[in-house]
Coordinates of C-alpha atoms and ligand atoms in Angstrom, one line a residue:
Chain Y
X1 CA -114.0 98.7 -91.7
X2 CA -112.7 97.5 -88.4
X3 CA -116.1 96.9 -87.1
X4 CA -116.4 93.7 -89.2
X5 CA -113.4 92.0 -87.6
X6 CA -113.1 88.6 -85.9
X7 CA -115.8 86.1 -85.4
X8 CA -118.6 88.2 -86.8
X9 CA -117.1 88.5 -90.3
X10 CA -118.5 85.2 -91.4
X11 CA -121.9 86.0 -90.2
X12 CA -121.7 89.4 -92.0
X13 CA -120.6 87.8 -95.2
X14 CA -123.5 85.3 -95.0
X15 CA -126.0 88.1 -94.4
X16 CA -124.7 90.2 -97.2
X17 CA -124.9 87.2 -99.6
X18 CA -128.5 86.5 -98.5
X19 CA -129.5 90.2 -98.9
X20 CA -128.0 90.2 -102.4
X21 CA -130.0 87.1 -103.5
X22 CA -133.2 88.3 -101.9
X23 CA -133.0 91.7 -103.6
X24 CA -132.0 90.4 -107.0
X25 CA -134.4 91.6 -109.7
X26 CA -136.4 93.8 -107.3
X27 CA -137.1 97.5 -108.0
X28 CA -135.4 100.0 -105.6
X29 CA -136.2 99.3 -102.0
X30 CA -136.2 102.3 -99.8
X31 CA -135.8 101.6 -96.1
X32 CA -135.7 104.3 -93.4
X33 CA -133.7 104.0 -90.2
X34 CA -135.8 106.0 -87.8
X35 CA -133.2 106.1 -85.0
X36 CA -130.1 108.4 -84.9
X37 CA -128.1 105.7 -83.2
X38 CA -128.7 103.5 -86.2
X39 CA -127.6 106.3 -88.6
X40 CA -124.3 106.6 -86.8
X41 CA -123.7 102.8 -86.8
X42 CA -124.6 102.5 -90.5
X43 CA -122.2 105.2 -91.5
X44 CA -119.4 104.2 -89.1
X45 CA -119.5 100.6 -90.4
X46 CA -119.8 101.5 -94.1
X47 CA -122.9 99.3 -94.5
X48 CA -124.4 101.5 -97.2
X49 CA -121.5 100.7 -99.5
X50 CA -121.9 97.0 -99.0
X51 CA -125.5 96.7 -99.9
X52 CA -126.8 95.9 -103.4
X53 CA -127.4 99.0 -105.5
X54 CA -131.2 98.7 -105.3
X55 CA -131.3 99.0 -101.5
X56 CA -131.4 102.5 -100.3
X57 CA -131.1 103.4 -96.6
X58 CA -132.6 106.7 -95.7
X59 CA -132.1 108.5 -92.4
X60 CA -135.2 109.6 -90.6
X61 CA -136.2 112.0 -87.8
X62 CA -134.7 109.8 -85.1
X63 CA -132.3 112.3 -83.5
X64 CA -134.1 114.0 -80.6
X65 CA -131.9 117.1 -80.8
X66 CA -132.6 117.5 -84.5
X67 CA -136.4 117.5 -84.1
X68 CA -136.5 119.9 -81.2
X69 CA -138.0 123.2 -82.5
X70 CA -135.9 126.4 -82.2
X71 CA -138.6 127.9 -80.0
X72 CA -137.8 125.3 -77.4
X73 CA -134.1 126.3 -77.5
X74 CA -135.1 129.9 -77.3
X75 CA -137.1 129.2 -74.2
X76 CA -134.2 127.3 -72.7
X77 CA -131.8 130.1 -73.4
X78 CA -134.3 132.6 -71.9
X79 CA -134.3 130.5 -68.7
X80 CA -130.5 130.3 -68.7
X81 CA -130.4 134.1 -68.9
X82 CA -132.4 134.5 -65.7
X83 CA -130.7 134.9 -62.4
X84 CA -131.5 132.3 -59.8
X85 CA -132.3 129.7 -62.5
X86 CA -130.1 126.7 -63.4
X87 CA -130.8 124.9 -66.6
X88 CA -129.9 121.2 -66.6
X89 CA -129.6 119.4 -69.9
X90 CA -128.3 116.4 -71.7
X91 CA -125.0 117.3 -73.3
X92 CA -126.3 117.0 -76.9
X93 CA -128.4 120.1 -76.6
X94 CA -125.7 122.6 -75.5
X95 CA -124.4 123.6 -79.0
X96 CA -127.6 123.7 -80.9
X97 CA -128.3 127.2 -82.2
X98 CA -131.6 128.9 -81.4
X99 CA -132.7 132.2 -82.8
X100 CA -130.4 134.0 -80.4
X101 CA -127.4 131.7 -79.9
X102 CA -127.0 128.4 -78.2
X103 CA -127.1 127.3 -74.6
X104 CA -123.2 127.3 -74.8
X105 CA -123.3 131.0 -75.8
X106 CA -125.6 131.8 -72.9
X107 CA -123.3 129.9 -70.5
X108 CA -120.4 131.9 -71.8
X109 CA -122.3 135.0 -71.0
X110 CA -122.8 133.9 -67.4
X111 CA -125.9 131.7 -67.6
X112 CA -126.0 128.7 -65.4
X113 CA -126.2 125.7 -67.7
X114 CA -125.3 122.3 -66.4
X115 CA -124.8 119.1 -68.4
X116 CA -126.2 116.1 -66.6
X117 CA -126.0 112.4 -67.4
X118 CA -129.4 111.8 -65.8
X119 CA -132.5 113.7 -64.8
X120 CA -131.8 112.2 -61.4
X121 CA -128.7 114.5 -61.2
X122 CA -130.8 117.5 -62.0
X123 CA -133.4 116.6 -59.3
X124 CA -130.6 116.0 -56.8
X125 CA -129.1 119.4 -57.6
X126 CA -132.5 121.0 -57.0
X127 CA -132.7 119.3 -53.6
X128 CA -129.2 120.4 -52.7
X129 CA -129.8 124.0 -53.7
X130 CA -133.3 125.0 -52.6
X131 CA -132.6 128.7 -53.2
X132 CA -132.3 128.0 -57.0
X133 CA -135.0 127.2 -59.6
X134 CA -133.7 124.1 -61.4
X135 CA -135.2 123.4 -64.9
X136 CA -134.5 120.1 -66.7
X137 CA -134.7 120.1 -70.5
X138 CA -136.9 117.0 -71.0
X139 CA -136.2 116.0 -74.5
X140 CA -135.9 112.6 -76.1
X141 CA -138.1 109.8 -77.3
X142 CA -139.6 107.0 -75.2
X143 CA -136.2 105.8 -74.1
X144 CA -135.7 108.9 -71.9
X145 CA -139.4 109.8 -71.1
X146 CA -139.7 107.2 -68.3
X147 CA -136.7 108.8 -66.6
X148 CA -138.3 112.2 -66.7
X149 CA -141.6 110.8 -65.4
X150 CA -139.8 109.0 -62.5
X151 CA -138.0 112.2 -61.5
X152 CA -141.3 114.1 -61.4
X153 CA -142.9 111.4 -59.3
X154 CA -139.9 111.6 -56.9
X155 CA -140.1 115.4 -56.8
X156 CA -143.8 115.0 -55.8
X157 CA -143.0 112.4 -53.1
X158 CA -140.2 114.5 -51.7
X159 CA -142.1 117.8 -52.1
X160 CA -139.3 119.5 -54.1
X161 CA -140.7 122.9 -55.0
X162 CA -137.8 124.3 -57.0
X163 CA -137.7 121.6 -59.8
X164 CA -139.5 121.7 -63.1
X165 CA -139.1 120.4 -66.6
X166 CA -139.4 122.1 -70.0
X167 CA -141.5 119.6 -71.9
X168 CA -140.0 118.4 -75.2
X169 CA -140.5 114.6 -75.3
X170 CA -141.5 113.2 -78.7
X171 CA -143.1 109.9 -79.7
X172 CA -141.7 107.7 -82.4
X173 CA -144.7 105.9 -83.8
X174 CA -146.7 109.1 -84.5
X175 CA -143.6 110.5 -86.3
X176 CA -143.6 107.4 -88.6
X177 CA -147.3 107.9 -89.3
X178 CA -146.6 111.5 -90.2
X179 CA -143.9 110.5 -92.7
X180 CA -146.2 107.9 -94.3
X181 CA -149.0 110.4 -94.7
X182 CA -146.8 112.6 -96.8
X183 CA -147.0 111.3 -100.4
X184 CA -143.6 112.7 -101.2
X185 CA -141.8 110.4 -98.9
X186 CA -141.8 107.0 -100.6
X187 CA -140.7 104.3 -98.2
X188 CA -140.9 100.5 -98.3
X189 CA -140.1 99.7 -94.7
X190 CA -138.7 100.8 -91.4
X191 CA -135.6 99.8 -89.5
X192 CA -137.2 100.4 -86.1
X193 CA -135.1 101.7 -83.2
X194 CA -133.7 99.3 -80.7
X195 CA -133.7 101.2 -77.4
X196 CA -136.9 103.1 -77.9
X197 CA -138.4 99.6 -78.6
X198 CA -137.0 98.3 -75.3
X199 CA -139.5 100.7 -73.7
X200 CA -142.5 100.7 -76.1
X201 CA -142.2 97.0 -77.3
X202 CA -142.3 95.6 -80.8
X203 CA -146.1 95.4 -80.7
X204 CA -146.2 99.2 -80.9
X205 CA -145.4 99.1 -84.6
X206 CA -148.3 96.9 -85.5
X207 CA -150.5 99.9 -86.5
X208 CA -147.8 100.9 -89.0
X209 CA -147.6 97.5 -90.6
X210 CA -151.3 97.0 -90.5
X211 CA -152.7 100.4 -91.5
X212 CA -150.0 101.5 -93.9
X213 CA -148.8 98.2 -95.2
X214 CA -145.2 98.8 -94.3
X215 CA -142.9 96.2 -92.9
X216 CA -141.3 97.1 -89.6
X217 CA -138.3 95.3 -88.1
X218 CA -136.8 96.1 -84.8
X219 CA -132.9 96.0 -84.6
X220 CA -130.1 96.7 -82.2
X221 CA -127.4 99.0 -83.4
X222 CA -124.6 96.6 -84.0
X223 CA -123.9 96.3 -87.8
X224 CA -124.8 92.6 -87.7
X225 CA -128.2 93.5 -86.3
X226 CA -128.8 96.1 -88.9
X227 CA -127.9 93.7 -91.7
X228 CA -130.2 91.1 -90.3
X229 CA -132.9 93.7 -90.2
X230 CA -132.3 94.7 -93.8
X231 CA -132.5 91.1 -94.8
X232 CA -135.9 90.6 -93.1
X233 CA -137.3 93.8 -94.6
X234 CA -136.1 92.9 -98.1
X235 CA -137.6 89.4 -97.6
X236 CA -141.0 91.0 -96.7
X237 CA -140.9 93.3 -99.7
X238 CA -140.1 90.4 -101.9
X239 CA -143.0 88.4 -100.5
X240 CA -145.3 91.3 -100.5
X241 CA -145.8 91.1 -96.7
X242 CA -146.0 93.8 -94.1
X243 CA -145.3 92.4 -90.6
X244 CA -143.6 93.4 -87.5
X245 CA -140.5 91.4 -86.8
X246 CA -137.8 91.7 -84.2
X247 CA -134.2 90.8 -84.6
X248 CA -133.3 92.2 -81.2
X249 CA -135.3 89.9 -79.0
X250 CA -132.6 89.7 -76.4
X251 CA -133.5 93.2 -75.3
X252 CA -136.9 94.0 -76.9
X253 CA -140.0 92.2 -75.8
X254 CA -143.3 92.4 -77.6
X255 CA -144.9 94.4 -74.7
X256 CA -141.8 96.5 -74.0
X257 CA -141.0 97.6 -70.4
X258 CA -144.4 97.7 -68.8
X259 CA -143.2 99.6 -65.7
X260 CA -141.6 102.3 -67.8
X261 CA -144.8 102.7 -69.9
X262 CA -146.8 103.0 -66.7
X263 CA -144.6 105.8 -65.4
X264 CA -145.0 107.7 -68.7
X265 CA -148.7 107.1 -68.6
X266 CA -149.0 108.3 -65.0
X267 CA -147.3 111.6 -65.5
X268 CA -147.8 112.5 -69.2
X269 CA -150.5 112.4 -71.8
X270 CA -150.0 112.5 -75.6
X271 CA -150.3 116.0 -77.1
X272 CA -149.6 117.9 -80.3
X273 CA -145.9 118.6 -80.7
X274 CA -143.9 120.7 -83.0
X275 CA -141.1 118.9 -84.9
X276 CA -138.3 121.2 -86.1
X277 CA -138.9 122.3 -89.6
X278 CA -141.7 119.7 -90.1
X279 CA -144.6 121.3 -88.2
X280 CA -147.0 120.3 -85.5
X281 CA -148.6 116.9 -85.4
X282 CA -151.4 115.6 -83.2
X283 CA -150.4 113.3 -80.3
X284 CA -146.8 113.2 -81.4
X285 CA -145.4 114.5 -78.1
X286 CA -146.0 114.3 -74.3
X287 CA -147.3 116.9 -72.0
X288 CA -147.8 116.8 -68.3
X289 CA -151.1 115.7 -67.0
X290 CA -153.3 118.3 -65.2
X291 CA -152.3 116.9 -61.8
X292 CA -148.5 117.4 -62.5
X293 CA -148.7 120.8 -64.1
X294 CA -146.9 122.4 -61.2
X295 CA -143.7 120.9 -62.7
X296 CA -144.2 122.5 -66.1
X297 CA -141.4 125.0 -66.5
X298 CA -143.1 126.8 -69.5
X299 CA -146.1 127.5 -67.3
X300 CA -144.0 128.4 -64.2
X301 CA -142.0 130.9 -66.2
X302 CA -144.6 132.0 -68.8
X303 CA -142.7 130.7 -71.9
X304 CA -143.7 129.2 -75.2
X305 CA -141.7 126.4 -76.7
X306 CA -143.4 125.7 -80.1
X307 CA -142.1 128.5 -82.2
X308 CA -139.9 127.4 -85.1
X309 CA -137.4 129.2 -87.2
X310 CA -134.9 127.7 -89.6
X311 CA -131.5 129.2 -90.5
X312 CA -131.9 130.5 -94.1
X313 CA -131.0 127.8 -96.7
X314 CA -130.6 125.0 -94.1
X315 CA -132.5 122.0 -95.3
X316 CA -132.6 120.0 -92.0
X317 CA -136.4 119.7 -92.2
X318 CA -136.2 117.9 -95.5
X319 CA -133.1 115.9 -94.4
X320 CA -134.8 114.5 -91.3
X321 CA -137.8 113.5 -93.4
X322 CA -135.6 111.6 -95.8
X323 CA -136.6 113.9 -98.7
X324 CA -133.1 115.1 -99.5
X325 CA -129.7 114.0 -98.7
X326 CA -127.3 116.4 -97.0
X327 CA -125.2 116.8 -100.2
X328 CA -128.3 118.5 -101.7
X329 CA -128.0 121.3 -99.2
X330 CA -126.0 124.2 -100.6
X331 CA -124.3 124.8 -97.3
X332 CA -123.2 121.3 -96.6
X333 CA -119.4 121.1 -96.1
X334 CA -119.0 124.7 -97.2
X335 CA -120.3 127.1 -94.5
X336 CA -121.9 124.2 -92.5
X337 CA -119.4 121.7 -91.0
X338 CA -119.1 119.9 -87.7
X339 CA -116.8 122.6 -86.3
X340 CA -119.1 125.4 -87.5
X341 CA -122.6 123.8 -87.7
X342 CA -125.5 125.8 -88.9
X343 CA -128.4 123.5 -88.5
X344 CA -129.2 120.9 -85.8
X345 CA -128.6 118.0 -88.2
X346 CA -124.9 119.0 -88.2
X347 CA -124.6 119.9 -84.5
X348 CA -125.8 116.6 -83.1
X349 CA -123.4 113.7 -83.2
X350 CA -126.4 111.6 -84.3
X351 CA -127.5 114.1 -86.9
X352 CA -127.7 112.9 -90.5
X353 CA -125.6 115.8 -91.8
X354 CA -122.9 115.2 -89.2
X355 CA -122.8 111.5 -90.1
X356 CA -122.4 112.4 -93.8
X357 CA -119.7 114.9 -93.0
X358 CA -117.7 112.6 -90.8
X359 CA -118.1 109.4 -92.8
X360 CA -118.8 110.9 -96.2
X361 CA -116.4 108.7 -98.1
X362 CA -118.5 105.6 -97.4
X363 CA -121.9 107.3 -97.8
X364 CA -123.0 105.5 -100.9
Chain H
X1 CA -129.2 109.9 -77.7
X2 CA -131.2 106.8 -77.3
X3 CA -128.1 104.7 -76.7
X4 CA -128.3 102.4 -73.7
X5 CA -125.2 100.7 -72.3
X6 CA -124.9 97.3 -70.7
X7 CA -123.4 97.0 -67.2
X8 CA -123.4 94.5 -64.3
X9 CA -125.1 95.1 -61.0
X10 CA -122.5 95.0 -58.2
X11 CA -124.7 96.2 -55.3
X12 CA -128.3 96.9 -54.7
X13 CA -129.4 99.7 -52.3
X14 CA -132.9 99.1 -51.2
X15 CA -134.6 102.2 -49.8
X16 CA -136.3 102.0 -46.5
X17 CA -139.6 103.3 -47.9
X18 CA -142.3 100.9 -49.1
X19 CA -142.0 101.8 -52.8
X20 CA -139.5 100.2 -55.2
X21 CA -139.1 103.6 -56.8
X22 CA -136.1 104.6 -54.8
X23 CA -134.2 101.3 -55.2
X24 CA -130.8 102.0 -56.7
X25 CA -127.9 99.9 -57.7
X26 CA -124.2 100.4 -58.2
X27 CA -123.5 99.1 -61.7
X28 CA -120.1 98.1 -63.0
X29 CA -119.5 99.2 -66.6
X30 CA -116.2 97.2 -67.1
X31 CA -114.5 99.1 -64.3
X32 CA -116.5 102.3 -64.1
X33 CA -119.0 102.2 -61.3
X34 CA -122.1 104.3 -61.6
X35 CA -125.1 104.5 -59.3
X36 CA -128.4 104.1 -61.2
X37 CA -132.1 103.6 -60.5
X38 CA -133.7 100.2 -60.6
X39 CA -137.2 101.7 -60.6
X40 CA -138.0 100.5 -64.1
X41 CA -136.5 96.9 -63.6
X42 CA -137.7 95.9 -60.2
X43 CA -136.9 92.3 -60.8
X44 CA -133.1 92.9 -61.4
X45 CA -130.8 91.1 -59.0
X46 CA -127.2 91.5 -58.0
X47 CA -124.9 90.2 -60.7
X48 CA -127.5 90.6 -63.4
X49 CA -126.6 92.5 -66.5
X50 CA -128.8 95.5 -67.3
X51 CA -129.2 97.9 -70.2
X52 CA -128.8 101.4 -68.7
X53 CA -129.9 104.7 -70.2
X54 CA -129.6 108.1 -68.6
X55 CA -129.3 106.7 -65.1
X56 CA -132.1 104.1 -65.3
X57 CA -131.9 100.4 -66.0
X58 CA -134.3 99.7 -68.8
X59 CA -133.9 95.9 -69.2
X60 CA -132.2 92.9 -67.8
X61 CA -129.9 91.2 -70.4
X62 CA -128.3 87.9 -70.7
X63 CA -124.6 87.9 -70.2
X64 CA -123.5 86.9 -73.7
X65 CA -125.5 89.6 -75.3
X66 CA -124.4 92.2 -72.8
X67 CA -120.7 91.4 -73.4
X68 CA -121.1 91.4 -77.2
X69 CA -122.9 94.8 -77.0
X70 CA -120.2 96.2 -74.8
X71 CA -117.4 95.0 -77.1
X72 CA -119.1 96.6 -80.0
X73 CA -119.5 99.9 -78.2
X74 CA -115.8 99.8 -77.2
X75 CA -114.7 99.0 -80.7
X76 CA -116.9 101.7 -82.3
X77 CA -115.5 104.1 -79.7
X78 CA -119.0 105.2 -78.6
X79 CA -118.7 104.8 -74.9
X80 CA -116.6 107.8 -74.3
X81 CA -119.2 110.0 -76.0
X82 CA -121.6 109.2 -73.1
X83 CA -121.1 112.0 -70.6
X84 CA -121.0 109.9 -67.5
X85 CA -118.1 108.0 -68.9
X86 CA -116.3 110.9 -70.6
X87 CA -116.3 113.4 -67.8
X88 CA -116.6 111.2 -64.8
X89 CA -115.3 107.7 -65.4
X90 CA -115.8 106.6 -61.9
X91 CA -118.7 108.1 -60.1
X92 CA -120.6 106.9 -57.2
X93 CA -123.1 109.0 -55.4
X94 CA -122.9 109.1 -51.6
X95 CA -125.5 107.0 -49.8
X96 CA -128.5 109.1 -49.2
Ligands
SF4_401 S1 -125.7 120.8 -94.1 FE1 -126.0 122.2 -92.4 S2 -127.3 123.8 -93.2 FE2 -127.5 122.1 -94.6 S3 -129.2 120.9 -93.9 FE3 -127.4 120.0 -92.9 S4 -127.4 121.1 -90.9 FE4 -128.7 122.3 -92.3

């Protein structure tokens, strides 16, 4: 566990000791990390194996790739198959299988699929190649949505006609609400995402703590942050409180990044969205406002993105809701591996199945 | 996918237009220089550390925190998984 080297190891030991004493004598505490970046960090550092037996960390729907419905991928593949169209995407999406193959498969068959680091690269490409239709796959939570909004505003200012986005942004707090309204997911608190919270602010979780009585603690993704977060959550459970706390104050303000939220607000409005294998939930995604609909790729090309289909026997839907662990899927490690992934939870490097597969030995 | 990375602003390129939206910066990520947008952090100054995600600075950070974060990312070997560092370690767009 090289992550716990050097000057942090004393702090880590102190935190672990404190967590042990806070949790002593308590019933099982089930904490969900909502964010895929946390999942990776938890597995990489072996935190699960260091916590007391009555603390369970459950991975949630926090990997944007894993929650994108297959219908969205099918629409993206459809676009990649058209001549004169270039699909620009974050790299994570390229290998995810849709109903009829992945974007990588379509690229191999001659489709124009480009991996970009930023939506700005996609917009620049559109400006440089006016004879092509450039479609950006706008997925991700609130961390990435302001970037998409900014690019759309810039496209409007610069009058770029050949740029559009395939809407797929999702919102974290509505997802947490959805999980809590399902009686079969028993949770005692949330490890709230760090970089989503940089944008939305820690205050965004107040409705969760207030309405559902669940503690919410914002953490960065270093192991020490995650442990500090677990300590706070356990403390709240012990004391019967449900508050919003923030152990990542160096980056996350209570109000978030106000400019970023304004950009989202200007271009998008909340709308029902389909979460892969979970269904559609009101106000859990973003759609372009009326005045920006000319940038809507689905509309421009007459496509639907909300269809959903699961590979038979794949349990990703239950995995991302924390209902089952990957080992409970019959395909895990057998036909479904990181080299031959079947479901999105195994494809994405932040997917829960991929984390279990890579770091399985330290899973519990 | 929501991972943001700390870097230090080396240069700020103000646009000639009246809006802040086109202001960009060359950010130094421990040797890799990438041009990013400062639209969402209009108060950022040269030499500030910023948390950058998908080509946008999201937050100004204090130096100690930024360095600690970077060290963790290096140690955990996460940085090279971010496309801009993996495929294009030193990338600077031409002045527009
Ligand atoms: S192991 Fe593979 S098939 Fe099973 S739930 Fe995970 S991604 Fe789906």
